[in-house]
XYZ file of C-alpha atoms in Angstrom:
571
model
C -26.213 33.803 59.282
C -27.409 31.452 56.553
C -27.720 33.293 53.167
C -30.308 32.326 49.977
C -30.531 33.731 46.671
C -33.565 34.024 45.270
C -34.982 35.551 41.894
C -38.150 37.492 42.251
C -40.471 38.951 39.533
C -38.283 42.473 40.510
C -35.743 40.621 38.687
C -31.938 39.863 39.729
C -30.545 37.491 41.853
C -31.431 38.896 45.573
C -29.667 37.388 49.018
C -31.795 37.232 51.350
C -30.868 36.299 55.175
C -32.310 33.242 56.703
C -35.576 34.795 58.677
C -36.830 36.774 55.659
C -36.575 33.644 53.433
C -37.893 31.520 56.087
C -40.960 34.413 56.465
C -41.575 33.861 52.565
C -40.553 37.580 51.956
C -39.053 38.164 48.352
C -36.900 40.424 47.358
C -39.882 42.543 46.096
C -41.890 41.448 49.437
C -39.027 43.589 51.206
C -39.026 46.270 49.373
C -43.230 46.424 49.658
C -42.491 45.761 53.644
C -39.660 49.040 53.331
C -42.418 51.335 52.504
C -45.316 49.900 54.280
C -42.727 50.626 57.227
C -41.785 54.264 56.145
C -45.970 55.120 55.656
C -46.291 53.440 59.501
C -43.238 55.436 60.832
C -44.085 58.409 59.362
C -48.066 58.359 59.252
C -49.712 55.634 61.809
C -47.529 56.291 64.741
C -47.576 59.922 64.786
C -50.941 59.679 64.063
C -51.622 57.286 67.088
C -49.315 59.775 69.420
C -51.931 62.821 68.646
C -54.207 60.161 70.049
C -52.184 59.601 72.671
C -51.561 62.714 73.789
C -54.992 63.996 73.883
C -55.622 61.312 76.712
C -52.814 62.812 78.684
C -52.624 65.783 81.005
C -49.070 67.990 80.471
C -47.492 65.804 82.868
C -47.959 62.494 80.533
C -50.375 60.597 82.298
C -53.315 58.944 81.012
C -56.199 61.073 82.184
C -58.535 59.595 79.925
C -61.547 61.490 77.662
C -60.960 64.601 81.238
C -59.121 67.031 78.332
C -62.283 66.315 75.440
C -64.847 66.684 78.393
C -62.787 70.208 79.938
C -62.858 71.436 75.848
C -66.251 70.660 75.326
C -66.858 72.811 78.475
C -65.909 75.751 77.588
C -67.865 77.771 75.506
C -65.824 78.290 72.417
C -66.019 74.522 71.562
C -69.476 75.065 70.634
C -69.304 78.119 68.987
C -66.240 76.858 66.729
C -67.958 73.597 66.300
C -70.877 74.965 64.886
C -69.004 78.100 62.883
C -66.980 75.100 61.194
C -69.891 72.888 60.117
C -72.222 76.064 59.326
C -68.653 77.516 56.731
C -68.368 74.500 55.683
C -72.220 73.341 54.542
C -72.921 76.480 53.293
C -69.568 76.458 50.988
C -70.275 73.217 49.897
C -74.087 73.752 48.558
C -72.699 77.388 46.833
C -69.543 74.736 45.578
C -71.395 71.902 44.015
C -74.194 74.093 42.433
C -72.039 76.355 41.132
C -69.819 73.850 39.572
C -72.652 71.754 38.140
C -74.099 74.198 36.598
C -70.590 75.117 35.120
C -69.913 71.455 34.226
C -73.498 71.181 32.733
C -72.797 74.033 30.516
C -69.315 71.783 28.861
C -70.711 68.759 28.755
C -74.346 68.971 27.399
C -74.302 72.670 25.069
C -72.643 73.529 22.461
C -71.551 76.843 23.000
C -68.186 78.386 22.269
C -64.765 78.751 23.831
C -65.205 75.334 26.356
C -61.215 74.703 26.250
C -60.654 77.989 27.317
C -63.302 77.807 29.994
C -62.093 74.207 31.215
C -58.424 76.026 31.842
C -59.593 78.856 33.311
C -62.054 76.832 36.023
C -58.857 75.207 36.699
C -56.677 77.854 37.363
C -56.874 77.715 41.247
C -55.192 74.771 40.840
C -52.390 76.494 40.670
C -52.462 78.733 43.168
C -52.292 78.934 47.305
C -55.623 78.750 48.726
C -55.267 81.656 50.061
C -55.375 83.421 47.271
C -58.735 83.770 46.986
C -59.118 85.402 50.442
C -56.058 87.989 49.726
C -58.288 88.917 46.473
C -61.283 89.242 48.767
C -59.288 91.379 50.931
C -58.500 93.581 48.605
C -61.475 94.340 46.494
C -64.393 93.741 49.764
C -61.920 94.936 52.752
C -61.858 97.910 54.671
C -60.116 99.658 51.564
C -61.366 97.368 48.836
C -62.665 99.118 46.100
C -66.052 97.211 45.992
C -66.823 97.726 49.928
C -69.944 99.223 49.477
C -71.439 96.122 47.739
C -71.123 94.625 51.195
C -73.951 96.920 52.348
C -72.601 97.664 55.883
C -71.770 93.599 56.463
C -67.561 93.030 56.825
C -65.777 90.368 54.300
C -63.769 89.789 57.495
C -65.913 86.635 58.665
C -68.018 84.379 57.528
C -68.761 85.664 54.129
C -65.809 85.756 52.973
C -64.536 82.555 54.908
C -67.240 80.487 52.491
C -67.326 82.535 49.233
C -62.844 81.996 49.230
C -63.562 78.868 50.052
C -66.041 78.048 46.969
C -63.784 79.655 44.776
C -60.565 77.792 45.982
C -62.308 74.414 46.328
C -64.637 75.114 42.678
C -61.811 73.378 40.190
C -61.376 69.906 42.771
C -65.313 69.953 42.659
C -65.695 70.818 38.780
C -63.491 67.733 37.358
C -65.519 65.502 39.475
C -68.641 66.571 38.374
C -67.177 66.632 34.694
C -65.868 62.715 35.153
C -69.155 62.034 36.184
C -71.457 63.915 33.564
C -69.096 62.825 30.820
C -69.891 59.153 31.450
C -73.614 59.526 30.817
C -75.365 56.985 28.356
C -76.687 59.053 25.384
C -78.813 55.960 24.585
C -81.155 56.752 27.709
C -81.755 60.664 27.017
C -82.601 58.950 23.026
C -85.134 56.621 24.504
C -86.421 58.978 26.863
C -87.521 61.568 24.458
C -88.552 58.755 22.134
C -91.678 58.103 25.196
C -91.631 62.020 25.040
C -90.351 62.713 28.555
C -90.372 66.680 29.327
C -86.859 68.040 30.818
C -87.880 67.711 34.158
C -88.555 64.349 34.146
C -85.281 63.420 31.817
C -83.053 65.236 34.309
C -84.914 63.296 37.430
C -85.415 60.114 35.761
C -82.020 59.894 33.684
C -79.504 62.602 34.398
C -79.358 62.712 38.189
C -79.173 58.645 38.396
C -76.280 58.663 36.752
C -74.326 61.497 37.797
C -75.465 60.896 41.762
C -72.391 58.814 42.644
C -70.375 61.462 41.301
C -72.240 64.419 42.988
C -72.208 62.299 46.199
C -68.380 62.124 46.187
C -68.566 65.996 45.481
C -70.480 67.027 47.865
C -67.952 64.789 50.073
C -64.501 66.046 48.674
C -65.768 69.677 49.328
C -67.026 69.330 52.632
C -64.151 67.757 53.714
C -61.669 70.763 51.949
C -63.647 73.052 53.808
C -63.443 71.176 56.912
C -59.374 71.419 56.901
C -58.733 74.530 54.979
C -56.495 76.594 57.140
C -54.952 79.331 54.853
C -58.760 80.853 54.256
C -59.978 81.112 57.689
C -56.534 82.734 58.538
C -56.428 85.554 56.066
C -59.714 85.878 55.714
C -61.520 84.515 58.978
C -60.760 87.724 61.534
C -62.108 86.696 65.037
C -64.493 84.149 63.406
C -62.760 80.825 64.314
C -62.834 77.393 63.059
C -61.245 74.213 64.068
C -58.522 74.536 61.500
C -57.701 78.031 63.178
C -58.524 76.763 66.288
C -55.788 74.005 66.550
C -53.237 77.259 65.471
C -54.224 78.912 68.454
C -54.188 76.511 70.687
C -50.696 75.295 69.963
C -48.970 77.994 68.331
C -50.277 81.084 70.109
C -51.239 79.102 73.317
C -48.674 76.315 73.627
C -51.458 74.074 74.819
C -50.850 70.983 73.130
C -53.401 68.702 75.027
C -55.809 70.981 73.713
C -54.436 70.678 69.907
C -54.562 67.438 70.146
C -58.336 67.080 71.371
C -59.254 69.589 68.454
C -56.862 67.233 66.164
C -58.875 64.452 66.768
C -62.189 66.087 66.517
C -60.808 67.404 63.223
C -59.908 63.804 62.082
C -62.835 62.027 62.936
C -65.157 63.802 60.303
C -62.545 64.036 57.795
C -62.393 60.293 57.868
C -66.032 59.204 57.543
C -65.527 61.285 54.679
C -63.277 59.514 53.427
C -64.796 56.390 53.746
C -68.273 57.577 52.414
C -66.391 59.221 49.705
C -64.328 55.629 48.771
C -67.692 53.895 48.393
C -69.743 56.059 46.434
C -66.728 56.254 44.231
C -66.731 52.083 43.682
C -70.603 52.330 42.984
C -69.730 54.405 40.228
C -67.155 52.207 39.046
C -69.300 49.948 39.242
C -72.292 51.408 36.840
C -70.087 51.791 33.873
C -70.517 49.560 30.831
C -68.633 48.539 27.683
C -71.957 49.246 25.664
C -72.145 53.022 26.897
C -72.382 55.876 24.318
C -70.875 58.905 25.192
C -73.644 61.814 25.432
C -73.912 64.657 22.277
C -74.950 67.660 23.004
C -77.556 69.341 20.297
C -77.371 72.971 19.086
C -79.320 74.802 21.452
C -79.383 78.818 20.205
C -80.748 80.255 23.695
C -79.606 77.463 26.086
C -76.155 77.536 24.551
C -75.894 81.317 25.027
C -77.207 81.663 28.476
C -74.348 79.082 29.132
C -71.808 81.355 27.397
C -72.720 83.702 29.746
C -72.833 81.812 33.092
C -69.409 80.520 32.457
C -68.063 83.679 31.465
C -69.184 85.108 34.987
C -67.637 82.388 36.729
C -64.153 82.859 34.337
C -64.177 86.377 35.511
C -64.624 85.698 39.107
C -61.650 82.751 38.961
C -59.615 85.115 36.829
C -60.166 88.038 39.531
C -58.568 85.788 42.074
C -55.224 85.759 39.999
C -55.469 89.382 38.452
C -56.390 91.469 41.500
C -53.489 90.463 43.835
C -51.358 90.397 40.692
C -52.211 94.281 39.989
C -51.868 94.986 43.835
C -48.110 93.560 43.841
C -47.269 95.872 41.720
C -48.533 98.711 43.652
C -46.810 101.751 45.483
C -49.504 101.208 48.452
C -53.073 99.831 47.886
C -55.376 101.514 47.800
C -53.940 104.825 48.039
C -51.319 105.604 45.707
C -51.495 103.299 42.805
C -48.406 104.202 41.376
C -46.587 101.129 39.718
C -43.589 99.686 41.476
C -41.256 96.982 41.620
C -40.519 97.394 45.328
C -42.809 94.843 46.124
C -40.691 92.275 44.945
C -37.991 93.369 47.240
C -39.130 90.361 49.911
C -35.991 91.306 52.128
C -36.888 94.014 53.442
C -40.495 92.567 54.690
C -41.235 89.945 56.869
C -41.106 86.082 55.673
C -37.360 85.248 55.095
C -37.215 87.392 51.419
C -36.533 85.155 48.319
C -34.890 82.291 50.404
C -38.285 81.187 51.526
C -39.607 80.939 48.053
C -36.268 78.898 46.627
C -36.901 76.904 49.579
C -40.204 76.214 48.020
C -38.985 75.337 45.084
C -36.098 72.918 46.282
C -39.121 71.108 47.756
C -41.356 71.397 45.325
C -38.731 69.497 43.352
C -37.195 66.993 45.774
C -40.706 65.953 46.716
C -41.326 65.539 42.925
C -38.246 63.622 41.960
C -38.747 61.201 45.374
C -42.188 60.868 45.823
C -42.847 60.009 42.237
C -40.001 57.369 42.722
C -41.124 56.131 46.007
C -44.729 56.320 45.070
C -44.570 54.645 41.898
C -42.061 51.735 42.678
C -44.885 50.871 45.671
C -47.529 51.063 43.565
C -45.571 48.577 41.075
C -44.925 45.649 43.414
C -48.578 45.940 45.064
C -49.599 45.683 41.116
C -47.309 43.293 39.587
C -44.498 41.897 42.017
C -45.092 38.063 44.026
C -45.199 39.631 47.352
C -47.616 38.390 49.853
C -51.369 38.993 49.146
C -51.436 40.035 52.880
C -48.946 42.786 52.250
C -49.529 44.429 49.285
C -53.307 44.282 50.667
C -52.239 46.254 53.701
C -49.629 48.579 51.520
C -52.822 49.519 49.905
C -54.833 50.075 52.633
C -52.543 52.154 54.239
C -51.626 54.349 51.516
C -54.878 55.300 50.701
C -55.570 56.712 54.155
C -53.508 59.615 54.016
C -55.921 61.344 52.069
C -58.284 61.588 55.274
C -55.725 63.077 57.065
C -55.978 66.674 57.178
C -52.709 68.431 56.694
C -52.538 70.765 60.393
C -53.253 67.017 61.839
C -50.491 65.742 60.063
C -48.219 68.962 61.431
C -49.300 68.453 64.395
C -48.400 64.587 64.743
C -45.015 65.562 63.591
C -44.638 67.787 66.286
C -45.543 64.994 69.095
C -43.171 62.606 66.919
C -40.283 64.049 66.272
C -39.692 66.586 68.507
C -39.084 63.635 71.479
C -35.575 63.184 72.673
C -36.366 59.616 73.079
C -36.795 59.327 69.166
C -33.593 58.573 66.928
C -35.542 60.491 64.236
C -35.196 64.034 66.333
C -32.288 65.129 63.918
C -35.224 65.650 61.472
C -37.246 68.221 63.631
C -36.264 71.799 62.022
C -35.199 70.255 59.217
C -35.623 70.080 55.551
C -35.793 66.147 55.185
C -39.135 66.554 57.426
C -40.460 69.132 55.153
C -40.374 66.827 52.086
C -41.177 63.604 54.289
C -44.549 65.108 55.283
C -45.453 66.967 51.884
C -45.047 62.981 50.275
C -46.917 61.680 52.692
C -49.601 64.367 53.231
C -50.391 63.818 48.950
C -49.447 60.234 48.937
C -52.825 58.708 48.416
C -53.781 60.598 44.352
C -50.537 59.958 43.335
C -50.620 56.309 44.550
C -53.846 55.945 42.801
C -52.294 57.166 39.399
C -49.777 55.199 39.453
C -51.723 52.012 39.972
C -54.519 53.735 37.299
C -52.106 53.437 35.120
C -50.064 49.970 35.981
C -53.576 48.005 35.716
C -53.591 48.874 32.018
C -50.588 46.833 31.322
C -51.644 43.432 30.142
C -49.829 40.762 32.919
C -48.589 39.170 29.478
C -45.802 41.622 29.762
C -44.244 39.880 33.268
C -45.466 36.486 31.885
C -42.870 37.082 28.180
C -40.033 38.051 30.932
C -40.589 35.564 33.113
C -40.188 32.979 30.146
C -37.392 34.342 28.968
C -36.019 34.339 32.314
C -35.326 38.093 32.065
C -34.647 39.751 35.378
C -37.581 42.218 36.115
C -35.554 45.187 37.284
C -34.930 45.316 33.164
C -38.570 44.849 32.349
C -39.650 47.795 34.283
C -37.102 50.153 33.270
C -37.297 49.380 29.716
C -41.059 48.661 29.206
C -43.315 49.504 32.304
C -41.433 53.175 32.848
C -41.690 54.182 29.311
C -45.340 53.403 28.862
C -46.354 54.670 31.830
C -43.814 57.731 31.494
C -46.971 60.205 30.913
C -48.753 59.002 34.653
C -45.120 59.401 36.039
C -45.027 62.914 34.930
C -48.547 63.582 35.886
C -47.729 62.523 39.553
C -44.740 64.280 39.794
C -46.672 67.636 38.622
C -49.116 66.550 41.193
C -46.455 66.966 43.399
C -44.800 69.808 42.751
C -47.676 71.894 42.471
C -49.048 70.707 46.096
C -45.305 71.458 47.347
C -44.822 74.834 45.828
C -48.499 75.922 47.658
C -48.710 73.550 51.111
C -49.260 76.078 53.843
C -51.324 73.606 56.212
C -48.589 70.456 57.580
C -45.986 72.673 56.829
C -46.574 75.726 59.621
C -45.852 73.967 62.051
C -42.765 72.288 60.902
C -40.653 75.026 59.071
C -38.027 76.789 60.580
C -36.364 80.202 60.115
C -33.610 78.457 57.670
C -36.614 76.480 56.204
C -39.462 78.805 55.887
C -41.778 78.268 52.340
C -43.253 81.086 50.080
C -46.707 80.365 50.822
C -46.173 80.341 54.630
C -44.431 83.973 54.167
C -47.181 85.421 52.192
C -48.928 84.447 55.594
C -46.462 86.213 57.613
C -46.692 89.154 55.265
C -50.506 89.616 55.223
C -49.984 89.402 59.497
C -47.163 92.314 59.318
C -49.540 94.238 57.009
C -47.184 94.190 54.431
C -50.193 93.283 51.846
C -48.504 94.036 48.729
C -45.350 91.840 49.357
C -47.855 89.123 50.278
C -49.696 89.508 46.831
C -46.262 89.698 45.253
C -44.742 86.154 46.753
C -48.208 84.642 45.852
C -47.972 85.934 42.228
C -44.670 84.577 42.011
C -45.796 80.642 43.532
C -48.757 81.338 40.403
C -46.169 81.928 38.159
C -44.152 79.202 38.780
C -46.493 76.570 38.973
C -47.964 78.293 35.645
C -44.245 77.715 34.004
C -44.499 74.360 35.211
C -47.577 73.199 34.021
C -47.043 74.636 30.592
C -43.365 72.585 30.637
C -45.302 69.457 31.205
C -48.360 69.984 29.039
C -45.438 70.401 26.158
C -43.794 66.969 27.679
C -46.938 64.941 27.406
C -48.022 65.726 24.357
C -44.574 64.832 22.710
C -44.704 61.817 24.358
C -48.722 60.907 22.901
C -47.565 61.773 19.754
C -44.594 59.341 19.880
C -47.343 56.735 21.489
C -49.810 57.321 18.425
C -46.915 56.830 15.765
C -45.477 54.049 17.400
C -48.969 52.211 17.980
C -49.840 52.918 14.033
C -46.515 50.995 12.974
């Protein structure tokens, strides 16, 4: 076969066989094309077979929309139809009010402590979703020490499906909100009290049209975290059941994987006009922004600013609860009964959920999906940035590697499932193991980090490729010796991005662990099934306090690095 070598803006000398040269694909086109075909192998086609499958009887052949319209049927469809969209409106209005109000209470008073309050409303962060329902559980359950606040109404159900939810989905709502607030125009609020507008009017007339993008894409994110949540509804749900839950059920309990895939689907479909209403509210915003803009300063405010001391320190206490009550409970002799303090809770092998294994199996993933998905990640989001490959394909690398963030994660599971676990498939050696574990947890939080990564990249003046293209440097050097280092702080932000949604995944990843591969937040679910309540809080203290360790670790990294940046810049 005839060989050419070719120099692309990667840099080096690349050989390239005939047909790729003859295509027009550089050496930095094939590379783009390598992971446009890893996000098609391992998102679009197992995607396409949950399609599939739900327009198949068990047999395999094509029976058309028969399973949606035997579903639809029945009478649960209905009922869990309705019990998702109800949890999830009513989670979302109680989400973005309450994180408004918090945001408004940062951005426009000047009341004390907001650094500590900012950390705090981002604590959950950190932590399994289902945190937040174990707390529940244990201060509003059957032996919860604040039961008779419920006033004869269970926690085991809706209420405390949307108020775990609220608190688990308040910090992904908050920095929104905060982006958004943060980039109002003080020059407006100055001219409209100049024509002495009241508050009312100011807040109708200025505040709300500038923040509406961002409480649009709110509302949106929200609705759609409450639409997939799994780990909530499953502690926390009892017999109320939700499509998340449902699809469990149906293939885990039931083994009725037409039926999963139906409820897939129906899952899908409103996560993704989510998505897209979500991608163009956030491009209107982008949109509004000016060079001339004056960032907003708030006045001293003696009663405003206290009655926002005290709103936020309500909401701190309720976000700290979630941490501290489970934390108290692990170390427990047996809640609520004998509170005795113990370390037997830590002992994880003698409970249910694999003992310590399954949380250093979390943490070998929570590091191998850090280390290759900030390599892959960032390397794709370089040559759709900065390499000569084809318009055409870095425009479709970037199409596709937004969409995984419409993909709920038990949809993603799910698709796994129907993809690899076919003896037809080369890729079955991967079912059981972990190389499917880390494939799906990069794939399944592909989309932010992709976007930070090219956040950062488009900062970079193209003079940089145009000085080593003149001076006929190879581009491989130019990117590990200028683009890496300036962008080193965005590399370690994605890579904390990704260990922290590795070390608490629970939704993709229940239905592709096995017993040698089970994760710490998947055996505090096991653990809160046995009854073993204490363990649970104990595994999910430990997953806190790791990701705590972690953050702290990079928060010292980055700072280094800015001050480096700063004293470098001032020479």
């Amino acid at each position: 076969m005839a060989v050419f070598e070719t120099r692309d803006r990667t840099g080096g000398a690349l050989s390239l066989p005939w047909p790729l040269k003859r295509a027009g694909l550089s050496g930095a086109g094939l590379m783009l094309g390598l992971l446009l075909l890893f996000l098609l192998l391992f998102l679009v086609a197992p995607l396409y077979l949950v399609l599939q499958r739900s327009l198949q009887d068990e047999s395999g052949a094509f029976v058309g929309l028969a399973n949606y319209a035997a579903y639809f049927s029945g009478r649960s469809a209905q009922r869990v139809i309705g019990n998702t969209l109800l949890v999830a409106t009513v989670s979302t209005v109680l989400t973005v009010g309450l994180a408004l109000l918090f945001a408004f209470a940062l951005s426009r008073t000047c009341m004390p402590f907001k650094g500590v309050f900012r950390g705090i409303a981002l604590l959950p962060l950190l932590t399994p979703s289902l945190l937040s329902a174990m707390a529940l559980t244990q201060l509003f359950g059957n032996q919860g020490y604040l039961r008779n606040l419920m006033f004869g109404e269970s926690i085991y159900g809706p209420i405390g499906i949307v108020v775990g939810m609220t608190i688990a989905h308040f910090p992904h709502v908050f920095i929104i909100l905060s982006a958004a607030i943060a980039l109002s125009d003080q020059r407006l609020y100055e001219a409209a009290r100049a024509l002495r507008a009241g508050p009312v009017r100011i807040f109708r007339t200025v505040t709300l049209p500038s923040i509406k993008y961002g409480l649009i894409s709110s509302v949106i994110v929200s609705f759609t975290l409450c639409l997939t949540d799994f780990g909530i509804p499953k502690v926390i749900g009892g017999q109320y059941d939700l499509l998340a839950t449902e699809i469990y059920k149906q293939v885990v309990g039931q083994q009725n994987f037409q039926v999963g895939a139906v409820v897939s689907i129906l899952l899908l479909a409103p996560a993704v006009v989510a998505f897209v209403l979500d991608r163009a509210a956030r491009r209107r915003q982008a949109s509004a922004l000016t060079s001339k803009s004056v960032p907003f300063t708030p006045e001293p405010r003696a009663l405003v600013d206290r009655m926002a001391f005290g709103y936020c320190a309500l909401v701190a206490i309720a976000l700290l609860a979630v941490i501290a009550v489970p934390g108290y409970a692990s170390f427990i002799k047996f809640w609520p009964y004998n509170l005795d303090l113990t370390l037997r809770n830590y002992q994880f092998d003698r409970v249910a959920g694999d003992g310590w294994q399954s949380y250093f199996n979390s943490l070998k993933l929570a590091l191998l999906t850090a280390v290759i998905g900030t390599s892959v990640i960032f390397v794709g989001a370089y040559l759709t940035e900065k390499s000569r490959a084809g318009h055409w394909l870095r425009s479709t690398y970037q199409m596709v590697s937004i969409f995984p963030m419409a993909v709920p994660g038990l949809v993603l599971g799910l698709a796994y499932i129907f993809f690899i676990n076919d003896p037809a498939n080369p890729l079955e050696i991967l079912y059981g193991t972990f190389a499917i574990l880390v494939i799906s947890t990069i794939v399944h939080y592909y989309t932010v980090s992709h976007l930070t990564a090219v956040t950062a990249l488009r900062q970079l003046d193209d003079e940089f490729e145009q000085v080593s293209d003149s001076l006929k440097a190879a581009r491989h050097r130019l990117f590990f010796r200028v683009t890496v280092p300036i962008c080193l702080p965005a590399i370690l932000d994605i890579s904390m991005y990704l260990f922290l949604s590795a070390m608490t995944t629970v939704s993709a990843a229940v239905f592709l662990y096995s017993h040698d591969t089970s994760l710490a937040a998947i055996a505090v679910i096991n653990m809160d099934d046995a009854g073993e309540y204490a363990a649970a809080s104990a595994m999910a203290i430990v997953i806190v306090a790791t990701c705590l360790a972690a953050r702290l670790v990079h928060l010292a990294a980055t700072r280094g690095m800015a001050r480096r940046a700063r004293a470098w810049m001032q020479q």
